[in-house]
Short mmCIF file of C-alpha atoms in Angstrom, two decimals:
data_model
loop_
_atom_site.label_atom_id
_atom_site.label_comp_id
_atom_site.label_asym_id
_atom_site.label_seq_id
_atom_site.Cartn_x
_atom_site.Cartn_y
_atom_site.Cartn_z
CA MET T 1 -21.76 -0.50 8.33
CA GLU T 2 -24.29 2.15 7.25
CA GLU T 3 -24.10 1.05 3.60
CA TYR T 4 -24.52 -2.60 4.62
CA LEU T 5 -27.54 -1.76 6.76
CA SER T 6 -29.02 0.31 3.95
CA GLN T 7 -28.76 -2.60 1.51
CA ARG T 8 -30.49 -4.95 3.98
CA GLN T 9 -33.16 -2.36 4.78
CA HIS T 10 -33.96 -1.87 1.11
CA SER T 11 -34.43 -5.62 0.49
CA ILE T 12 -36.56 -6.07 3.66
CA ASN T 13 -38.75 -3.11 2.71
CA ASP T 14 -39.34 -4.55 -0.77
CA ILE T 15 -40.53 -7.88 0.62
CA ILE T 16 -42.78 -6.40 3.31
CA LEU T 17 -44.38 -3.84 1.00
CA HIS T 18 -45.04 -6.62 -1.53
CA GLN T 19 -46.75 -8.83 1.05
CA VAL T 20 -48.94 -6.32 2.89
CA PRO T 21 -51.53 -5.61 0.15
CA GLU T 22 -51.75 -9.34 -0.70
CA PHE T 23 -52.69 -10.63 2.78
CA HIS T 24 -56.32 -11.76 3.20
CA PHE T 25 -55.85 -11.95 7.00
CA ASP T 26 -57.77 -15.23 7.20
CA CYS T 27 -54.83 -17.67 7.49
CA GLY T 28 -56.09 -19.28 4.28
CA PRO T 29 -54.11 -20.54 1.25
CA GLN T 30 -53.17 -17.04 0.03
CA ASP T 31 -51.78 -16.02 3.42
CA ALA T 32 -49.86 -19.31 3.80
CA LYS T 33 -48.35 -18.86 0.35
CA LEU T 34 -47.20 -15.33 1.19
CA LEU T 35 -45.68 -16.46 4.49
CA ARG T 36 -43.72 -19.33 2.93
CA SER T 37 -42.97 -18.14 -0.60
CA PRO T 38 -39.24 -18.45 -1.44
CA GLU T 39 -39.45 -14.93 -2.84
CA ASN T 40 -40.44 -13.58 0.59
CA TYR T 41 -39.11 -16.00 3.17
CA ASN T 42 -35.31 -15.79 3.23
CA ARG T 43 -32.43 -15.24 5.58
CA TYR T 44 -33.56 -11.72 6.45
CA PHE T 45 -36.50 -13.11 8.43
CA ARG T 46 -36.57 -15.54 11.31
CA VAL T 47 -40.38 -15.84 11.49
CA MET T 48 -43.33 -14.19 9.72
CA GLY T 49 -46.98 -14.36 10.77
CA ILE T 50 -50.39 -12.71 11.03
CA LYS T 51 -53.01 -12.15 13.74
CA THR T 52 -56.59 -11.63 12.57
CA LYS T 53 -59.09 -9.32 14.27
CA THR T 54 -61.09 -12.43 15.17
CA GLY T 55 -58.21 -13.79 17.26
CA MET T 56 -57.01 -16.38 14.73
CA GLY T 57 -53.27 -16.59 14.03
CA CYS T 58 -50.80 -18.36 11.77
CA SER T 59 -47.11 -18.08 10.92
CA SER T 60 -44.41 -19.31 8.58
CA LEU T 61 -44.01 -22.16 11.08
CA GLY T 62 -47.67 -23.02 10.56
CA SER T 63 -49.08 -22.59 14.05
CA ASP T 64 -49.99 -19.38 15.83
CA LEU T 65 -47.29 -17.79 17.98
CA LEU T 66 -47.47 -15.96 21.28
CA LEU T 67 -46.26 -12.43 20.67
CA PRO T 68 -45.38 -9.73 23.18
CA ASP T 69 -47.87 -6.93 23.56
CA LEU T 70 -47.35 -4.67 20.57
CA PRO T 71 -47.38 -0.92 21.32
CA ASP T 72 -50.34 0.95 19.88
CA GLU T 73 -48.39 4.15 19.24
CA ALA T 74 -44.92 2.89 18.22
CA PHE T 75 -45.61 3.52 14.55
CA ILE T 76 -42.84 4.44 12.15
CA GLY T 77 -45.07 5.39 9.23
CA ARG T 78 -47.81 4.04 6.94
CA GLY T 79 -49.22 1.74 9.60
CA PHE T 80 -45.89 0.09 10.45
CA GLY T 81 -44.50 -0.25 13.94
CA LEU T 82 -41.13 -1.34 15.32
CA THR T 83 -40.34 -3.10 18.59
CA THR T 84 -38.36 -6.07 19.91
CA THR T 85 -39.28 -9.57 20.96
CA GLY T 86 -39.82 -10.16 24.67
CA ALA T 87 -36.87 -10.35 27.05
CA MET T 88 -35.93 -13.88 28.14
CA PHE T 89 -33.12 -14.97 30.49
CA ASP T 90 -30.87 -12.05 29.49
CA THR T 91 -30.64 -13.24 25.88
CA GLU T 92 -30.40 -10.99 22.86
CA GLN T 93 -33.77 -9.71 21.64
CA GLU T 94 -34.82 -9.65 18.00
CA LEU T 95 -36.24 -6.75 16.04
CA LEU T 96 -39.94 -7.12 15.30
CA ILE T 97 -41.72 -5.14 12.57
CA TYR T 98 -45.52 -5.16 12.52
CA PHE T 99 -48.31 -3.75 10.36
CA ARG T 100 -51.88 -3.08 11.46
CA SER T 101 -54.96 -2.68 9.26
CA ASN T 102 -58.61 -2.85 10.34
CA GLY T 103 -57.76 -4.73 13.51
CA ASN T 104 -55.55 -7.27 11.67
CA THR T 105 -51.80 -7.51 12.29
CA ALA T 106 -48.94 -8.85 10.18
CA TYR T 107 -45.50 -9.22 11.75
CA TRP T 108 -41.94 -10.02 10.72
CA ILE T 109 -39.23 -11.08 13.20
CA LEU T 110 -35.90 -10.21 11.63
CA ASP T 111 -32.91 -12.52 11.48
CA SER T 112 -29.97 -10.38 12.59
CA SER T 113 -27.28 -13.06 12.37
CA TRP T 114 -25.58 -11.04 9.63
CA ILE T 115 -24.75 -8.43 12.29
CA ARG T 116 -22.86 -11.14 14.15
CA GLU T 117 -20.94 -11.92 10.98
CA ILE T 118 -19.78 -8.32 10.80
CA ILE T 119 -18.87 -7.76 14.45
CA ASN T 120 -17.04 -11.10 14.72
CA LEU T 121 -14.50 -9.84 12.21
CA PRO T 122 -11.59 -9.71 12.59
CA CYS T 123 -11.92 -11.28 16.04
CA ARG T 124 -14.75 -12.92 17.97
CA ASP T 125 -16.37 -11.08 20.91
CA CYS T 126 -14.17 -8.02 20.38
CA PHE T 127 -17.08 -5.61 19.79
CA TYR T 128 -20.35 -4.48 21.28
CA ILE T 129 -22.83 -2.52 19.14
CA GLU T 130 -26.09 -0.75 19.86
CA PHE T 131 -28.71 0.69 17.52
CA LEU T 132 -30.64 3.44 19.29
CA HIS T 133 -33.76 4.64 17.46
CA HIS T 134 -34.76 8.32 17.49
CA ALA T 135 -37.54 8.32 14.87
CA PRO T 136 -40.98 9.44 16.06
CA GLY T 137 -42.94 6.43 17.31
CA SER T 138 -39.84 4.38 18.14
CA GLU T 139 -37.86 6.77 20.34
CA GLY T 140 -35.67 4.98 22.86
CA LEU T 141 -35.91 1.58 21.18
CA VAL T 142 -32.52 -0.12 21.61
CA PHE T 143 -31.27 -3.10 19.63
CA GLU T 144 -27.96 -4.57 20.80
CA ARG T 145 -25.48 -7.20 19.67
CA GLY T 146 -22.02 -8.38 20.68
CA ASN T 147 -19.95 -8.79 23.82
CA ARG T 148 -21.78 -6.93 26.61
CA SER T 149 -18.69 -6.86 28.84
CA VAL T 150 -16.76 -4.62 26.44
CA PRO T 151 -18.46 -1.28 27.42
CA LYS T 152 -17.65 -2.02 31.09
CA GLU T 153 -13.88 -2.17 30.51
CA SER T 154 -11.73 0.56 32.04
CA HIS T 155 -9.93 1.50 28.81
CA VAL T 156 -12.65 0.96 26.23
CA HIS T 157 -12.76 2.70 22.84
CA PHE T 158 -16.05 4.15 21.62
CA LEU T 159 -17.47 5.37 18.29
CA SER T 160 -20.89 6.82 17.51
CA VAL T 161 -22.41 7.34 14.05
CA MET T 162 -25.83 8.84 13.30
CA ASP T 163 -27.83 7.47 10.37
CA LYS T 164 -29.81 10.61 9.63
CA GLN T 165 -31.97 8.99 6.96
CA HIS T 166 -33.44 6.40 9.35
CA GLN T 167 -32.72 8.38 12.56
CA VAL T 168 -30.80 5.51 14.10
CA GLU T 169 -27.71 6.14 16.23
CA GLN T 170 -25.11 3.40 15.91
CA LYS T 171 -22.77 3.02 18.90
CA LEU T 172 -19.71 0.78 18.81
CA TRP T 173 -17.40 -0.25 21.68
CA PHE T 174 -14.13 -2.15 21.42
CA GLY T 175 -11.38 -2.67 23.96
CA LYS T 176 -8.85 -5.09 25.40
CA LYS T 177 -9.70 -8.15 23.27
CA LEU T 178 -9.17 -6.20 20.05
CA ASP T 179 -5.93 -4.72 21.41
CA ASP T 180 -4.72 -8.23 22.32
CA TYR T 181 -5.72 -9.52 18.89
CA ALA T 182 -3.81 -6.69 17.18
CA ARG T 183 -0.69 -7.31 19.28
CA GLU T 184 -0.87 -11.04 18.55
CA LYS T 185 -1.09 -10.44 14.80
CA ILE T 186 1.79 -7.97 14.97
CA PHE T 187 3.87 -10.61 16.78
CA VAL T 188 2.78 -13.48 14.53
CA TYR T 189 3.13 -11.63 11.24
CA GLY T 190 5.09 -8.49 12.05
CA LEU T 191 8.13 -10.15 13.68
CA PRO T 192 8.75 -12.65 10.85
CA LEU T 193 8.22 -9.90 8.29
CA SER T 194 10.67 -7.67 10.15
CA VAL T 195 13.23 -10.48 10.26
CA LEU T 196 12.65 -11.21 6.58
CA LEU T 197 12.98 -7.52 5.69
CA GLY T 198 16.18 -7.33 7.74
CA MET T 199 17.55 -10.37 5.93
CA LEU T 200 16.62 -8.86 2.57
CA LEU T 201 18.30 -5.57 3.45
CA ALA T 202 21.37 -7.39 4.74
CA GLY T 203 21.43 -9.51 1.59
CA ALA T 204 21.06 -6.45 -0.59
CA TYR T 205 23.89 -4.71 1.27
CA TRP T 206 26.06 -7.81 0.95
CA LEU T 207 25.34 -7.93 -2.79
CA TYR T 208 26.16 -4.22 -3.00
CA LEU T 209 29.48 -4.75 -1.24
CA SER T 210 30.23 -7.87 -3.27
CA TYR T 211 29.43 -6.07 -6.51
CA HIS T 212 31.66 -3.13 -5.69
CA SER T 213 34.38 -5.40 -4.35
CA SER T 214 34.28 -7.52 -7.49
CA LEU T 215 34.11 -4.41 -9.71
CA LYS T 216 37.19 -3.01 -8.01
CA SER T 217 39.03 -6.29 -8.60
CA MET T 218 37.94 -6.31 -12.24
CA ILE T 219 39.20 -2.74 -12.74
CA GLN T 220 42.52 -3.62 -11.12
CA ARG T 221 42.91 -6.60 -13.46
CA GLY T 222 41.91 -4.39 -16.40
CA ILE T 223 44.66 -1.89 -15.54
CA ALA T 224 47.24 -4.65 -15.26
CA ARG T 225 46.18 -6.04 -18.67
CA GLN T 226 46.08 -2.55 -20.25
CA GLU T 227 42.40 -2.94 -21.14
CA PHE T 228 41.70 0.79 -20.74
CA ILE T 229 42.39 2.45 -24.07
CA PRO T 230 41.96 5.96 -25.55
CA PHE T 231 39.24 6.89 -28.03
CA TYR T 232 39.90 10.08 -29.99
CA GLN T 233 36.87 12.31 -30.54
CA PRO T 234 37.65 14.90 -33.24
CA ILE T 235 37.22 18.61 -32.54
CA VAL T 236 36.44 20.58 -35.71
CA ASP T 237 37.00 24.29 -36.32
CA ILE T 238 33.92 25.23 -38.37
CA ASN T 239 35.57 28.39 -39.64
CA GLN T 240 38.49 26.47 -41.10
CA GLY T 241 36.48 23.35 -41.82
CA LYS T 242 39.14 21.03 -40.48
CA ILE T 243 40.08 18.96 -37.43
CA VAL T 244 42.17 20.99 -34.98
CA GLY T 245 42.31 18.58 -32.06
CA TYR T 246 40.94 15.55 -30.25
CA GLU T 247 39.28 14.92 -26.91
CA VAL T 248 40.59 11.71 -25.40
CA LEU T 249 37.81 9.43 -24.07
CA VAL T 250 38.56 6.34 -22.04
CA ARG T 251 37.02 3.00 -22.99
CA TRP T 252 37.35 -0.35 -21.27
CA LYS T 253 38.00 -3.04 -23.85
CA LYS T 254 37.12 -6.29 -22.15
CA GLY T 255 37.60 -9.03 -24.67
CA LYS T 256 35.62 -8.02 -27.76
CA GLU T 257 33.28 -5.78 -25.76
CA PHE T 258 33.70 -2.06 -25.08
CA ILE T 259 32.41 -0.89 -21.69
CA PRO T 260 31.36 2.81 -21.56
CA PRO T 261 32.79 5.17 -18.89
CA ALA T 262 29.46 5.53 -17.06
CA ALA T 263 29.77 1.90 -15.95
CA PHE T 264 33.11 2.28 -14.14
CA VAL T 265 34.52 5.85 -13.96
CA GLU T 266 32.57 6.96 -10.86
CA HIS T 267 33.51 3.80 -8.95
CA ALA T 268 37.13 4.09 -10.13
CA GLU T 269 37.22 7.65 -8.76
CA ALA T 270 35.69 6.55 -5.44
CA CYS T 271 38.23 3.78 -4.84
CA GLY T 272 41.28 5.70 -6.18
CA LEU T 273 41.76 3.64 -9.35
CA ILE T 274 41.13 6.55 -11.71
CA ILE T 275 44.77 7.61 -11.19
CA PRO T 276 46.39 4.46 -12.66
CA ILE T 277 43.71 4.35 -15.40
CA THR T 278 44.55 7.93 -16.46
CA GLU T 279 48.29 7.25 -16.25
CA SER T 280 47.88 4.23 -18.51
CA LEU T 281 45.77 6.34 -20.87
CA LEU T 282 48.36 9.14 -20.90
CA GLN T 283 51.19 6.71 -21.65
CA GLN T 284 49.27 5.43 -24.68
CA VAL T 285 48.42 8.96 -25.90
CA LEU T 286 52.08 10.02 -25.71
CA GLN T 287 53.06 6.98 -27.80
CA GLN T 288 50.30 7.65 -30.37
CA LEU T 289 50.69 11.46 -30.53
CA PRO T 290 53.28 11.41 -33.36
CA LYS T 291 50.78 9.43 -35.51
CA LEU T 292 48.13 12.16 -35.30
CA GLU T 293 47.89 14.97 -37.87
CA SER T 294 50.62 17.59 -37.50
CA GLY T 295 49.37 20.70 -35.73
CA THR T 296 46.50 18.98 -33.94
CA TRP T 297 46.32 18.78 -30.17
CA VAL T 298 44.75 16.35 -27.67
CA SER T 299 42.77 17.09 -24.50
CA ILE T 300 42.80 14.66 -21.58
CA ASN T 301 40.43 14.76 -18.60
CA LEU T 302 41.99 14.75 -15.12
CA VAL T 303 40.65 14.68 -11.59
CA ALA T 304 41.96 16.99 -8.86
CA LYS T 305 44.09 14.27 -7.32
CA HIS T 306 46.25 14.09 -10.46
CA LEU T 307 47.47 17.60 -9.74
CA GLU T 308 47.54 17.38 -5.94
CA GLU T 309 49.90 14.40 -6.06
CA ALA T 310 51.87 15.37 -9.21
CA HIS T 311 50.98 12.21 -11.12
CA VAL T 312 50.79 14.03 -14.45
CA SER T 313 54.14 15.76 -13.91
CA ARG T 314 55.83 12.46 -13.19
CA VAL T 315 54.53 10.82 -16.38
CA LEU T 316 55.44 13.82 -18.54
CA GLN T 317 58.87 13.98 -16.98
CA GLN T 318 59.42 10.33 -17.85
CA HIS T 319 58.82 11.27 -21.49
CA ASN T 320 61.00 14.42 -21.29
CA TRP T 321 58.05 16.81 -21.44
CA PRO T 322 57.07 16.00 -25.05
CA GLU T 323 55.33 18.54 -27.32
CA PRO T 324 53.72 20.70 -24.60
CA ASP T 325 51.89 22.77 -27.23
CA ARG T 326 49.95 19.69 -28.35
CA LEU T 327 48.86 18.50 -24.88
CA LYS T 328 45.91 20.02 -23.04
CA PHE T 329 44.38 18.93 -19.74
CA GLU T 330 40.89 19.54 -18.38
CA ILE T 331 39.90 19.15 -14.72
CA THR T 332 36.60 17.31 -14.25
CA GLU T 333 34.00 18.84 -11.92
CA ARG T 334 32.92 15.69 -10.12
CA LEU T 335 35.52 15.99 -7.35
CA PRO T 336 36.77 19.37 -6.03
CA ILE T 337 40.45 20.31 -5.56
CA ALA T 338 41.20 19.79 -1.87
CA ASP T 339 44.72 21.26 -1.83
CA ILE T 340 45.04 24.21 -4.21
CA ASP T 341 48.68 24.80 -3.18
CA ALA T 342 49.86 21.27 -3.95
CA PRO T 343 53.12 21.11 -6.02
CA GLY T 344 51.39 19.23 -8.83
CA ARG T 345 49.41 22.36 -9.80
CA LYS T 346 52.54 23.55 -11.66
CA SER T 347 52.41 20.66 -14.06
CA PRO T 348 52.67 21.95 -17.62
CA GLY T 349 49.45 21.71 -19.65
#
């Protein structure tokens, strides 16, 4: 509000200070031109006029106007004074600026409709505003706009800001109508948005469940079709300069595409499908072990549940505990061992 007022004040000052030295104060052609020039007469002014020391008068409307008595001492500097138009049937008064020189007077009645534009946003008649002047020569001058019933409400809100540059105190009241407006907008816009957000969250959760449900089904089908196969990553002894073993990595071969572990291992662990995947992997490793270089070993990753439920022991027993010196097992750290005394902990490795 202060910045908006400052911009208006600057433009008004420019026009008035341009006109004052050009007036002849005779209501002749020069004065008429100044009063009606498009450069000077715009939406900031409702009426402009002059009163000569001889009693003659003219205005931007052409004819002389009846003005209220202008105070002799209400000067705000450099010959300028500030007052309001006369009161009439409890209507809003206008600000009136006047300039006196050698008994002549020039005056400008300001158009303050732009204040209405501001205080009618976001809702009409929700605000009441007062401008209380404290500058020497205009102390106590009050200019008001808005809904006069607002300050009389029992639960009114109030703000006060002091424009130190112009010594004008700006007081603003707002109450029930603004509260009602805010509640209405919350109901009109907030409720549908809340419902929409709820639907989006529900839809997202449904998609999440559907994705995980479908992923679980895909993994189950992959196990049945033996799509999970071992990849052998060589382990090299740099001192000997030769391969001494292999780390077994699981890959999901779906058609011609290989799916990396990051896309399915964590979900397989969460839904208990990592056990049959590892068993399928171990079965394949035991069949392929004789084809690997003699003296090399393989390392297979296990989760804690493999040991707690003796899954590894059962598979190895089915193959008559083959080549125990070539098989190594490593427990992953993602899931802790819940039962350290489970029988499966004795599985050879």
